[in-house]
Structure formats: structure tokens, C-alpha cells
Amino acid sequence: MLLQEGLLSRADLDRATTIQTDTGMPLGRILVEEGFVKETDLVKTLAGHIGLEFVSLDEVTIDPSATALVPEALARRYAAIPIEFNEDGALVVAMADPANVLAIDDIRAITGIDVVPKVATRTEVVDAISRMAQFDDAVSDLGELIDDAGGEPEDLGALEASVDEAPVVKLVNTIITRAINERASDIHIEPGEKDLRVRFRIDGVLHESMTTPRAITNAMVSRLKIMADINIAERRIPQDGRISLKVQNRQVDLRVATLPSVYGEKVVLRILDRSSILLELTDLGFSKHNLARFESSYTKPYGAILVTGPTGSGKSTTLYATLNVLNRPEVNIITTEDPVEYRLAGITQVQVNRKAGLTFASALRSILRADPDIALIGEIRDRETAQIAIEAALTGHLVLSTLHTNDSSSSIGRLIEMDVEPYLVASSIDAILAQRLARRLCEKCRVTAQPDAEKFEAASIEVPKEVFLGQGCTACSNTGYRGRLALHEVLLVSEDIQRMAVERRPSDEIQAIAIEQGMTTLWQDGLEKVASGMTSMEEIMRVVA
């Protein structure tokens, strides 16, 4: 099989057979250990040969409630780990040796549930068992620590002592590692009346990861506060902090926010993976048409470019990717941000500090005295910031910023509502990019469906022969989606649109002219991505309609 698929050469097979004759080792083990074939390729090929599904445990979200049904010792003995329940309620078990009938019978006998075997590499199965065992041990050890202390510590001295105990450290580190492995963007730690709930935001949607006894709340929250350099004794007001750490050879920053609630402090951690800022604009899902329009704006030496959309729509990622393109030795780039999410080499970044009187507006004034070629303002929130940004764009600087509006055309009216003179808005803004993030269909379980012809025809887009839906599988945690893509709308401010801005014309009229002049709306861009099989109609309607 491996020879037929070109994964193994005849010479390597002959060498492996010779070693097998001399040592008596299994042929598959020899092929992998000698580097003749990758373990994943070997196992995937064998899975196809015996008619079972291959699963990569590095790409799936493992259900802790399924794993908990099988003792660790048994899982290690058989190199088998439960990963989820299927639609029929059967226990799906990833196995290194799915032909081991005894293993399947033992797991079925212990759990009392039908077993559906899937094939995984031995390395990934063993690693997954270790990860889940580490997590369970951390929760158990922390519970014992609190029980020994007579309940949840309230005294500050006792609390400070408990947060440095190994169980607390292990639990917090394990939660962060699991969130990163599952591609989460945020971690929500939420105390309730009886328990503590941990949820991960994956592809824009919250999923419950675990619940633990409420008694560990203070120890866990305090550990995070210490890591983020937040006042451990202050529980009455919201606080913000930052954690930098290395997880599995990746440098990751966590933006930490605490919020007092009736049951204790809620903590939200935004995961800022530094590898994501290395993206190029071509990696962000731009259509050729939209990318060409956007490139025509940021390659100019001056003017203002606005990126607009709701919180969490990828505005910062787009701006950082744009700065990556513009960042050259001969260019002076300065940013003012709140907060500075990613550190960028070769760029001067200024952190807003309202307590010290350093606002977006005051920081921008100082930036303009530092001889910048390009200035990035994290967000235009008020008239003063808008006024200074526009004046900078009119005096030979390229200014990049964000704005909270629903689409590109309404951004012009939003600036005018801030009491910026319409003629200044018209003459300074060069382009407005509106965007949303939609979930990408899982390529492993997507199935064809009939397109809604009316929606495509109404948007003047050719009706595709078929579209796709996500069925849900192990790889996407049964959501039907894995990963995200951006939808874009690029409005270029022409002379016609400048005139309409000065006349204070409504946003729908501005949008109509922009469409006539070649703008693709968010809805149209979404439909084009539905037609190409990247996402579903339901998802586009969720984020745009």
C-alpha cells in the first residue's frame, strides 16, 4: 500500500525487512523509527485499508466527559482514548490498534456504552492521554489543597501562599495550554453559585470546556492576577493586566481583564498569538478585486485609511498586516494603541495611559512632532482624535485607524456626527475598509447542498451549481466549521463621494454610488465565498444580514 501510494521506496522497504529479520521488531515500528515513512502517513494508509476513519488528535477538541469514563491505566495499556460521543450516543475512541478486540470489549464493559473505534497514531494517543491526565490531576490536587486548608482561602496571606502551590500553577497552565491547542481566541473563567465554569471562544463562538468546584475560584483567579501583575487584594473594581509566556515553543501574550460579579471575579483572557501578526494581506481572505482596491490606497504617501467593523472582526489583524507591508527602513512608523496588543519590530508603539493624561488625542499630537511618515491610531473615539487624525492626513502623513460602524459608507456620516467639518472628511479620507469574520467550513465534513438562487441573483452574482454545508465531525468538534475567514468591503472615496460627503448625503446614497463605481459589498463578498465553498449561506446571514 505504501509503495503504491509513493510513500515508501522499494529500497527502504527491503532495508526495513532486513532489520525485521534480524531483530523481530514489528515492520511498522521499524519503518517509522528508521525514518522511512512518517507515522501519520503509515497509520492513515492502514486506516484506509481496514475501512476505519483516521483522526488527528492534534486537530480535534477532546470531550473531557468522554475521557473521564476510562481509567488512565486502561487507556495507557491499550493506547486508546475516548474523544467524544457520536449522534447515537456511542463512545468514539481513538486507538493506535483498532484491531485489538479485547481493548474494545474492555472499554465497552467498563463504560456500558457502545464503542466506535477510530485510528490515530500511537504518539498522538499517548500525548493526549498525558494531557488529559495532567489536567485531571491538577483539578484533583487543587481540590485536595483547598479541602486541607478548610475551604476556600479568604485571608490575603493564606491566599497568596496558596496561589504558588503546584496544583494551582498546574491547573492554570493546563487551561491556557488547552485553550491554545484548541485554537481559542479567548478564555472565560466564570464563577457561579455552585461551580466555576471555563469556556473557550473558538472561531467566534463560546464552547464550555470544563466546570470545577466553586471552592477553587479565589485561588485560580488570584494566580492569574499575580501572573498579570494585577492587585490581588482588589476585588471591587475591574482591573486589566497582561501575561507573556512561552507555550509549546510559541511566544503568546494574554490580555487579562477582571470583572466583579455577585459570585466572585470573572476573568477573561484574550489570547494574542504573536505568530498571527506575521500574516500577509494575501493571507486574510481578500478577493483579488478587493485586494487591488485596498492596495491602491495604502501605497499612497498620504491620506487616511479607516478599517471599520464590530469588536472582534479582525480590524487590528488587518492593520498590522498592512503595517508589515509598509514597514521599511526608510519609513518612520509610529502607533498609538489601547492596549498595545502585539510588539512590532522597527515600529515605535505608544501605549495610551488615561490615568497619566496620555489619550489618543494627546499621544497623536506628540507623534506628529516626531517626524512620522505613517501614523496608526488604535481607534477614533471622539471629535478631538478625529480632528487631529484628519489634519495629519491633510499635511502629508498616511494615517491608519479604526472606527465602529456597520459598513464602509456609514463611516463618513459617523465622522461628521463627531462634528468634523464635512469638507475635511471628504478631502482627507482615501479609503474605508469594512470587514467581518465568518467561520470557515470544515473541509473534512462539508457536504453539497442546493443554492438559494434568489439570493445570488438579487446580489448580481452568478448562481453556483452547488454550495456546501458543514455536517460536523471530530475534526471540527461537530460544529461543521474550522477556522475563520474575513469578508471585505472596500470603499474608495472618489470625487462623487467627496461631493456627497460635503452635501451630507445619507449613507445609503453614498453606498449606491460606491457600488456603481466598483465596490463589492460585505454581502456580495460573502456570497462569493459561499459560491466558492469556503463558508455557508447560514454563516454569512449570521454575520452580515
Coordinates of C-alpha atoms in Angstrom, one line a residue:
M1 CA 0.0 0.0 0.0
L2 CA 2.7 2.4 1.0
L3 CA 4.6 1.5 -2.2
Q4 CA 1.6 2.0 -4.4
E5 CA 0.9 5.5 -2.9
G6 CA 4.5 6.6 -3.3
L7 CA 5.1 7.0 0.5
L8 CA 7.8 4.3 0.7
S9 CA 10.6 3.3 -1.7
R10 CA 11.4 -0.3 -2.6
A11 CA 14.9 0.1 -1.2
D12 CA 13.7 1.4 2.1
L13 CA 11.2 -1.5 2.4
D14 CA 14.0 -4.0 1.7
R15 CA 16.2 -2.4 4.4
A16 CA 13.3 -2.5 6.9
T17 CA 12.6 -6.1 6.1
T18 CA 16.2 -7.0 6.8
I19 CA 16.1 -5.2 10.1
Q20 CA 12.9 -7.1 11.0
T21 CA 14.5 -10.4 10.2
D22 CA 17.5 -9.5 12.5
T23 CA 15.5 -8.0 15.4
G24 CA 12.0 -9.4 15.3
M25 CA 10.5 -5.9 15.7
P26 CA 7.2 -5.1 14.0
L27 CA 7.7 -3.8 10.5
G28 CA 5.6 -0.7 11.1
R29 CA 7.7 0.4 14.1
I30 CA 10.9 -0.1 12.0
L31 CA 9.6 2.0 9.2
V32 CA 8.8 4.9 11.5
E33 CA 11.8 4.7 13.8
E34 CA 14.2 4.5 10.8
G35 CA 12.6 7.4 9.2
F36 CA 11.5 5.5 6.1
V37 CA 7.9 6.7 6.4
K38 CA 6.1 9.3 8.6
E39 CA 3.9 7.8 11.4
T40 CA 0.9 9.8 10.3
D41 CA 1.2 8.5 6.7
L42 CA 1.6 4.9 7.8
V43 CA -1.4 5.0 10.2
K44 CA -3.6 6.9 7.7
T45 CA -2.9 4.4 5.0
L46 CA -3.6 1.4 7.3
A47 CA -6.8 3.1 8.4
G48 CA -8.0 3.4 4.8
H49 CA -7.1 -0.2 4.1
I50 CA -9.2 -1.6 7.0
G51 CA -12.1 0.8 6.4
L52 CA -11.8 2.9 9.6
E53 CA -11.6 6.7 9.9
F54 CA -8.3 8.3 10.7
V55 CA -8.3 11.1 13.3
S56 CA -5.5 13.5 14.1
L57 CA -5.7 14.2 17.9
D58 CA -3.8 17.4 17.4
E59 CA -6.6 18.8 15.3
V60 CA -9.7 17.8 17.4
T61 CA -11.2 19.0 20.6
I62 CA -11.4 16.1 23.1
D63 CA -14.5 16.0 25.3
P64 CA -13.3 15.6 28.9
S65 CA -16.6 13.9 29.9
A66 CA -15.8 11.2 27.4
T67 CA -12.2 10.8 28.5
A68 CA -13.3 10.6 32.2
L69 CA -15.2 7.3 31.6
V70 CA -12.0 5.3 31.1
P71 CA -9.3 5.0 33.8
E72 CA -5.9 6.3 32.8
A73 CA -4.2 2.9 33.4
L74 CA -6.5 1.2 31.0
A75 CA -6.1 3.9 28.4
R76 CA -2.4 3.6 28.5
R77 CA -2.5 -0.2 28.4
Y78 CA -4.4 -0.2 25.2
A79 CA -3.2 3.1 23.7
A80 CA -6.8 4.2 23.4
I81 CA -8.5 7.4 24.5
P82 CA -12.2 8.3 24.3
I83 CA -12.6 11.6 22.5
E84 CA -16.4 12.2 22.1
F85 CA -19.9 10.8 21.9
N86 CA -21.4 10.5 18.4
E87 CA -25.0 11.3 17.5
D88 CA -26.2 7.8 18.5
G89 CA -24.6 8.2 22.0
A90 CA -21.8 5.8 21.3
L91 CA -18.4 6.4 22.7
V92 CA -15.8 7.4 20.0
V93 CA -12.4 6.0 20.9
A94 CA -9.1 6.9 19.1
M95 CA -6.9 3.8 19.1
A96 CA -3.4 3.1 18.0
D97 CA -4.5 -0.5 17.4
P98 CA -8.2 -0.6 16.4
A99 CA -7.9 -4.3 15.6
N100 CA -7.5 -5.1 19.3
V101 CA -10.9 -6.6 20.0
L102 CA -10.0 -7.2 23.7
A103 CA -9.4 -3.4 24.2
I104 CA -12.8 -2.5 22.6
D105 CA -14.6 -5.2 24.8
D106 CA -12.9 -3.9 28.0
I107 CA -13.8 -0.3 27.3
R108 CA -17.4 -1.3 26.4
A109 CA -17.6 -3.3 29.7
I110 CA -16.3 -0.5 31.9
T111 CA -18.4 2.2 30.4
G112 CA -21.5 0.3 29.5
I113 CA -21.6 2.2 26.2
D114 CA -21.1 1.0 22.6
V115 CA -17.7 1.8 21.2
V116 CA -16.9 3.3 17.8
P117 CA -13.2 2.9 17.1
K118 CA -11.2 5.4 15.1
V119 CA -7.5 5.2 14.2
A120 CA -4.8 7.6 15.5
T121 CA -1.1 7.5 15.7
R122 CA 0.4 6.0 18.9
T123 CA 2.4 9.1 19.6
E124 CA -0.7 11.4 19.5
V125 CA -2.8 8.9 21.6
V126 CA -0.1 8.7 24.3
D127 CA 0.4 12.5 24.3
A128 CA -3.4 13.1 24.6
I129 CA -3.7 10.7 27.5
S130 CA -0.9 12.5 29.3
R131 CA -2.5 15.9 28.6
M132 CA -5.9 14.9 29.9
A133 CA -4.4 13.1 32.9
Q134 CA -2.4 16.2 33.8
F135 CA -5.5 18.3 33.7
D136 CA -7.5 15.9 35.9
D137 CA -4.6 15.6 38.3
A138 CA -4.4 19.4 38.6
V139 CA -8.1 19.8 39.4
S140 CA -7.9 16.9 41.9
D141 CA -4.8 18.2 43.6
L142 CA -6.2 21.7 43.9
G143 CA -9.4 20.4 45.4
E144 CA -7.4 18.4 48.0
L145 CA -5.3 21.5 48.8
I146 CA -8.4 23.6 49.4
D147 CA -10.0 20.8 51.5
D148 CA -6.9 20.5 53.6
A149 CA -7.0 24.3 54.2
G150 CA -10.6 24.1 55.4
G151 CA -12.2 25.5 52.3
E152 CA -11.6 28.4 50.0
P153 CA -9.0 30.8 51.5
E154 CA -10.3 34.3 52.2
D155 CA -7.4 35.6 54.2
L156 CA -5.0 37.5 51.9
G157 CA -1.9 35.9 53.4
A158 CA -3.3 32.4 53.0
L159 CA -4.4 33.2 49.5
E160 CA -1.0 34.5 48.4
A161 CA 0.5 31.3 49.8
S162 CA -2.0 29.0 48.0
V163 CA -1.5 30.6 44.6
D164 CA 2.1 29.5 44.4
E165 CA 1.2 25.9 45.3
A166 CA 1.9 23.4 42.5
P167 CA -1.7 22.4 41.9
V168 CA -2.9 26.0 41.3
V169 CA 0.0 26.6 38.9
K170 CA -0.5 23.3 37.1
L171 CA -4.3 23.9 36.6
V172 CA -3.9 27.5 35.3
N173 CA -1.1 26.4 32.9
T174 CA -3.1 23.5 31.7
I175 CA -6.1 25.6 31.0
I176 CA -4.1 28.1 29.0
T177 CA -2.3 25.3 27.1
R178 CA -5.5 23.5 26.3
A179 CA -7.1 26.8 25.0
I180 CA -4.2 27.4 22.7
N181 CA -4.2 23.9 21.4
E182 CA -7.9 24.2 20.6
R183 CA -7.3 27.5 18.7
A184 CA -9.3 29.6 21.2
S185 CA -9.2 33.4 21.0
D186 CA -10.5 34.0 24.5
I187 CA -10.7 32.1 27.8
H188 CA -13.7 32.9 30.1
I189 CA -13.4 31.9 33.7
E190 CA -16.8 32.5 35.3
P191 CA -17.8 31.8 39.0
G192 CA -21.3 30.7 39.5
E193 CA -23.4 29.9 42.6
K194 CA -22.2 26.3 42.8
D195 CA -19.3 25.9 40.4
L196 CA -16.7 27.6 38.3
R197 CA -17.2 27.4 34.6
V198 CA -14.4 27.7 32.0
R199 CA -15.4 28.5 28.4
F200 CA -13.3 29.0 25.2
R201 CA -14.2 31.2 22.3
I202 CA -13.3 29.2 19.2
D203 CA -14.0 30.6 15.7
G204 CA -16.1 33.4 17.3
V205 CA -18.4 31.1 19.3
L206 CA -18.2 30.2 23.0
H207 CA -17.8 26.5 24.0
E208 CA -17.8 25.1 27.5
S209 CA -14.5 23.5 28.3
M210 CA -14.9 22.4 31.9
T211 CA -16.7 23.0 35.3
T212 CA -14.9 22.7 38.6
P213 CA -16.0 23.2 42.3
R214 CA -16.5 26.8 43.1
A215 CA -14.1 26.5 46.0
I216 CA -11.1 26.8 43.7
T217 CA -12.2 30.2 42.3
N218 CA -10.2 32.5 44.5
A219 CA -7.0 30.5 44.2
M220 CA -7.3 30.3 40.4
V221 CA -8.3 34.0 39.9
S222 CA -5.5 35.1 42.2
R223 CA -2.9 33.1 40.4
L224 CA -3.9 34.8 37.2
K225 CA -3.8 38.2 38.9
I226 CA -0.3 37.6 40.1
M227 CA 0.8 36.4 36.6
A228 CA -0.8 39.6 35.1
D229 CA 0.7 41.9 37.7
I230 CA -2.8 42.9 39.0
N231 CA -3.6 43.9 42.6
I232 CA -4.5 40.6 44.2
A233 CA -6.3 42.3 47.1
E234 CA -8.6 44.4 45.0
R235 CA -11.9 42.6 44.1
R236 CA -14.3 45.5 44.0
I237 CA -13.4 47.1 40.7
P238 CA -12.4 45.8 37.2
Q239 CA -8.7 45.5 36.5
D240 CA -6.5 44.9 33.5
G241 CA -3.2 43.3 33.0
R242 CA -1.0 41.3 30.7
I243 CA 0.7 37.9 30.7
S244 CA 3.6 36.9 28.5
L245 CA 4.7 33.3 28.3
K246 CA 6.0 30.6 26.1
V247 CA 3.7 27.7 25.3
Q248 CA 4.9 24.8 23.2
N249 CA 7.7 26.9 21.7
R250 CA 5.3 29.7 20.8
Q251 CA 5.5 33.1 22.3
V252 CA 2.0 34.0 23.5
D253 CA 0.6 37.2 25.2
L254 CA -2.6 37.1 27.2
R255 CA -4.6 40.3 27.8
V256 CA -6.3 39.9 31.2
A257 CA -9.5 41.6 32.3
T258 CA -11.2 41.0 35.7
L259 CA -14.8 41.9 36.4
P260 CA -16.5 41.8 39.8
S261 CA -19.8 39.7 39.8
V262 CA -22.2 38.6 42.5
Y263 CA -20.4 35.2 42.8
G264 CA -16.9 36.5 42.6
E265 CA -14.5 37.8 40.0
K266 CA -14.9 36.8 36.3
V267 CA -11.7 36.7 34.3
V268 CA -11.4 37.0 30.6
L269 CA -8.1 36.3 28.9
R270 CA -7.6 37.4 25.2
I271 CA -5.0 35.1 23.6
L272 CA -2.6 37.1 21.4
D273 CA -0.6 34.7 19.4
R274 CA 2.4 36.6 18.1
S275 CA 2.6 34.3 15.0
S276 CA -0.6 35.7 13.8
I277 CA 0.9 39.2 13.2
L278 CA 3.3 37.7 10.6
L279 CA 0.4 37.3 8.3
E280 CA 0.5 39.0 4.9
L281 CA -2.6 40.8 3.5
T282 CA -2.9 37.9 1.0
D283 CA -3.5 35.5 3.9
L284 CA -6.5 37.5 5.1
G285 CA -9.0 36.2 2.6
F286 CA -9.2 39.2 0.3
S287 CA -10.6 38.6 -3.1
K288 CA -8.4 39.8 -6.0
H289 CA -10.8 42.6 -6.6
N290 CA -10.8 43.9 -3.0
L291 CA -7.1 43.4 -2.5
A292 CA -6.3 45.5 -5.6
R293 CA -8.6 48.3 -4.4
F294 CA -7.1 48.3 -0.9
E295 CA -3.5 48.2 -2.2
S296 CA -4.3 51.3 -4.3
S297 CA -5.0 53.2 -1.1
Y298 CA -2.2 52.3 1.3
T299 CA 0.5 52.7 -1.4
K300 CA -0.2 56.5 -1.5
P301 CA 2.1 58.7 0.5
Y302 CA -0.7 60.5 2.5
G303 CA -4.4 60.3 3.3
A304 CA -6.5 58.5 5.8
I305 CA -7.5 54.8 5.7
L306 CA -10.2 53.6 8.0
V307 CA -10.9 49.9 8.9
T308 CA -14.4 49.5 10.3
G309 CA -16.4 46.8 11.9
P310 CA -17.6 45.5 15.3
T311 CA -15.3 44.3 18.1
G312 CA -13.6 41.1 17.2
S313 CA -14.0 41.5 13.4
G314 CA -10.2 41.3 12.8
K315 CA -9.6 45.1 12.4
S316 CA -6.3 45.0 14.3
T317 CA -5.0 42.0 12.4
T318 CA -5.7 43.8 9.1
L319 CA -3.9 47.0 10.3
Y320 CA -0.9 45.0 11.5
A321 CA -0.7 43.1 8.2
T322 CA -0.8 46.5 6.4
L323 CA 2.0 47.8 8.6
N324 CA 4.0 44.7 7.8
V325 CA 3.9 45.7 4.1
L326 CA 4.7 49.3 4.8
N327 CA 7.5 48.7 7.3
R328 CA 10.7 49.6 5.5
P329 CA 14.0 51.1 6.8
E330 CA 13.3 54.4 5.1
V331 CA 9.9 54.9 6.7
N332 CA 9.1 56.1 10.2
I333 CA 6.0 54.4 11.6
I334 CA 4.5 55.3 14.9
T335 CA 1.4 53.9 16.5
T336 CA -0.8 54.8 19.5
E337 CA -2.8 51.9 20.8
D338 CA -5.0 51.0 23.8
P339 CA -3.7 48.5 24.5
V340 CA -0.6 47.6 22.5
E341 CA -1.6 44.1 21.6
Y342 CA 1.5 43.0 19.6
R343 CA 5.0 44.3 19.6
L344 CA 6.3 45.1 16.1
A345 CA 10.0 45.3 15.2
G346 CA 11.1 48.5 13.6
I347 CA 7.9 50.4 14.7
T348 CA 7.5 52.8 17.6
Q349 CA 4.4 51.9 19.6
V350 CA 2.8 54.2 22.2
Q351 CA 0.5 52.8 24.9
V352 CA -2.4 55.1 25.8
N353 CA -2.5 55.8 29.6
R354 CA -5.5 57.9 30.6
K355 CA -4.5 58.0 34.2
A356 CA -1.4 59.8 33.2
G357 CA -3.3 62.0 30.8
L358 CA -2.0 60.3 27.7
T359 CA -5.1 59.9 25.5
F360 CA -5.3 59.0 21.8
A361 CA -5.6 62.7 21.0
S362 CA -2.6 63.8 23.2
A363 CA -0.5 60.9 22.0
L364 CA -1.3 61.7 18.4
R365 CA -0.2 65.3 18.9
S366 CA 3.1 64.1 20.2
I367 CA 3.5 61.6 17.4
L368 CA 3.1 64.3 14.8
R369 CA 6.1 66.2 16.4
A370 CA 8.2 63.0 16.0
D371 CA 8.5 63.2 12.2
P372 CA 6.3 60.2 11.2
D373 CA 5.7 59.1 7.7
I374 CA 2.9 56.8 8.8
A375 CA 0.7 57.0 11.9
L376 CA -1.6 54.3 13.2
I377 CA -4.3 55.3 15.7
G378 CA -5.9 52.3 17.5
E379 CA -9.4 53.8 17.3
I380 CA -11.1 57.1 16.6
R381 CA -13.4 57.5 19.5
D382 CA -14.1 61.3 19.8
R383 CA -14.1 64.6 17.9
E384 CA -10.6 65.6 19.1
T385 CA -8.9 62.4 17.9
A386 CA -10.8 62.5 14.6
Q387 CA -9.9 66.2 14.0
I388 CA -6.2 65.6 14.6
A389 CA -6.1 62.5 12.5
I390 CA -7.7 64.2 9.6
E391 CA -5.4 67.2 9.9
A392 CA -2.4 64.8 9.9
A393 CA -3.8 63.1 6.7
L394 CA -4.1 66.5 5.0
T395 CA -0.5 67.5 5.9
G396 CA 1.4 64.8 4.2
H397 CA 1.0 61.8 6.5
L398 CA -0.5 58.4 5.9
V399 CA -2.9 57.7 8.7
L400 CA -4.4 54.3 9.6
S401 CA -7.2 53.9 12.1
T402 CA -10.4 52.0 13.1
L403 CA -14.0 53.1 13.6
H404 CA -17.0 51.3 14.9
T405 CA -19.7 51.3 12.1
N406 CA -21.7 48.7 10.4
D407 CA -20.4 49.3 6.9
S408 CA -18.0 51.5 5.0
S409 CA -20.4 54.1 3.7
S410 CA -21.8 54.9 7.2
S411 CA -18.3 55.8 8.4
I412 CA -18.4 59.1 6.6
G413 CA -21.6 60.1 8.4
R414 CA -20.1 58.9 11.7
L415 CA -17.2 61.3 11.4
I416 CA -19.5 64.2 10.5
E417 CA -21.6 63.3 13.6
M418 CA -18.4 63.8 15.6
D419 CA -18.6 67.5 14.5
V420 CA -15.7 67.2 12.0
E421 CA -16.3 69.5 9.1
P422 CA -17.7 67.6 6.1
Y423 CA -15.2 69.2 3.7
L424 CA -12.3 68.0 5.9
V425 CA -13.8 64.4 5.9
A426 CA -14.2 64.5 2.1
S427 CA -10.7 65.7 1.4
S428 CA -8.8 63.5 3.8
I429 CA -10.3 60.0 3.7
D430 CA -8.9 58.0 0.9
A431 CA -10.4 54.5 1.6
I432 CA -12.7 52.8 4.0
L433 CA -12.4 49.0 4.6
A434 CA -15.4 47.3 6.3
Q435 CA -15.0 43.7 7.4
R436 CA -16.5 40.8 9.3
L437 CA -15.2 37.4 10.3
A438 CA -17.2 34.4 9.3
R439 CA -16.5 30.8 10.2
R440 CA -14.8 28.6 7.5
L441 CA -16.5 25.3 6.6
C442 CA -14.7 22.2 7.8
E443 CA -13.2 20.6 4.7
K444 CA -13.4 17.1 6.3
C445 CA -17.2 17.0 6.7
R446 CA -18.7 19.6 4.4
V447 CA -21.4 18.2 2.1
T448 CA -23.1 19.7 -1.0
A449 CA -26.4 21.4 -1.0
Q450 CA -28.7 23.3 -3.3
P451 CA -28.0 27.0 -3.6
D452 CA -30.6 29.7 -2.9
A453 CA -30.8 31.1 -6.4
E454 CA -32.8 34.1 -5.4
K455 CA -30.2 35.4 -3.0
F456 CA -27.4 35.1 -5.6
E457 CA -29.5 36.7 -8.4
A458 CA -30.6 39.6 -6.1
A459 CA -26.9 40.4 -5.4
S460 CA -26.0 40.1 -9.2
I461 CA -23.8 37.1 -8.6
E462 CA -23.8 34.0 -10.8
V463 CA -25.7 31.2 -9.2
P464 CA -23.3 28.3 -8.4
K465 CA -24.2 24.7 -9.3
E466 CA -23.8 23.7 -5.7
V467 CA -23.0 25.2 -2.3
F468 CA -21.8 23.4 0.9
L469 CA -22.9 22.8 4.4
G470 CA -20.9 21.6 7.4
Q471 CA -22.2 18.2 8.8
G472 CA -20.0 18.2 11.9
C473 CA -17.2 15.7 12.7
T474 CA -14.4 15.0 15.2
A475 CA -12.0 17.5 13.5
C476 CA -14.4 20.4 14.0
S477 CA -15.9 19.4 17.3
N478 CA -19.2 18.7 15.5
T479 CA -19.7 22.3 14.6
G480 CA -19.3 22.0 10.8
Y481 CA -16.7 24.8 10.9
R482 CA -13.0 25.1 11.5
G483 CA -11.1 28.4 11.3
R484 CA -12.3 31.7 10.1
L485 CA -12.1 34.0 7.0
A486 CA -12.7 37.7 6.5
L487 CA -15.4 39.3 4.4
H488 CA -14.4 42.7 3.0
E489 CA -16.0 45.9 1.5
V490 CA -13.6 48.5 0.1
L491 CA -15.0 51.9 -0.5
L492 CA -12.6 54.3 -2.4
V493 CA -13.5 57.9 -1.9
S494 CA -14.0 59.3 -5.4
E495 CA -14.8 62.9 -6.4
D496 CA -18.5 61.9 -6.5
I497 CA -18.4 60.6 -2.9
Q498 CA -16.4 63.6 -1.8
R499 CA -19.2 65.8 -3.1
M500 CA -21.9 63.7 -1.4
A501 CA -20.0 63.9 1.9
V502 CA -19.8 67.7 1.7
E503 CA -23.6 67.7 1.0
R504 CA -24.2 65.4 4.0
R505 CA -26.0 62.9 1.8
P506 CA -27.2 59.7 3.6
S507 CA -25.1 56.6 3.7
D508 CA -27.4 54.5 1.5
E509 CA -27.0 57.0 -1.3
I510 CA -23.2 57.0 -0.8
Q511 CA -23.2 53.2 -0.9
A512 CA -25.2 53.2 -4.2
I513 CA -22.6 55.4 -5.9
A514 CA -19.8 53.3 -4.4
I515 CA -21.4 50.1 -5.9
E516 CA -21.7 51.8 -9.3
Q517 CA -18.0 52.6 -9.1
G518 CA -17.0 49.0 -8.4
M519 CA -17.4 48.4 -4.7
T520 CA -18.3 44.8 -3.6
T521 CA -20.5 44.9 -0.5
L522 CA -19.9 42.7 2.5
W523 CA -23.0 40.7 1.5
Q524 CA -21.7 40.2 -2.1
D525 CA -18.2 39.2 -0.9
G526 CA -19.8 36.7 1.5
L527 CA -22.0 35.2 -1.3
E528 CA -18.9 34.8 -3.5
K529 CA -17.2 32.9 -0.7
V530 CA -20.3 30.8 -0.3
A531 CA -20.2 30.0 -4.0
S532 CA -16.5 29.0 -3.7
G533 CA -17.3 26.6 -0.9
M534 CA -15.4 28.4 1.8
T535 CA -18.4 29.1 4.1
S536 CA -22.1 28.6 4.2
M537 CA -25.1 30.7 3.5
E538 CA -26.3 30.4 7.1
E539 CA -22.9 31.7 8.4
I540 CA -23.0 34.8 6.0
M541 CA -26.5 35.6 7.1
R542 CA -25.4 35.3 10.8
V543 CA -22.5 37.8 10.4
V544 CA -23.8 40.2 7.7
A545 CA -27.6 40.2 7.3

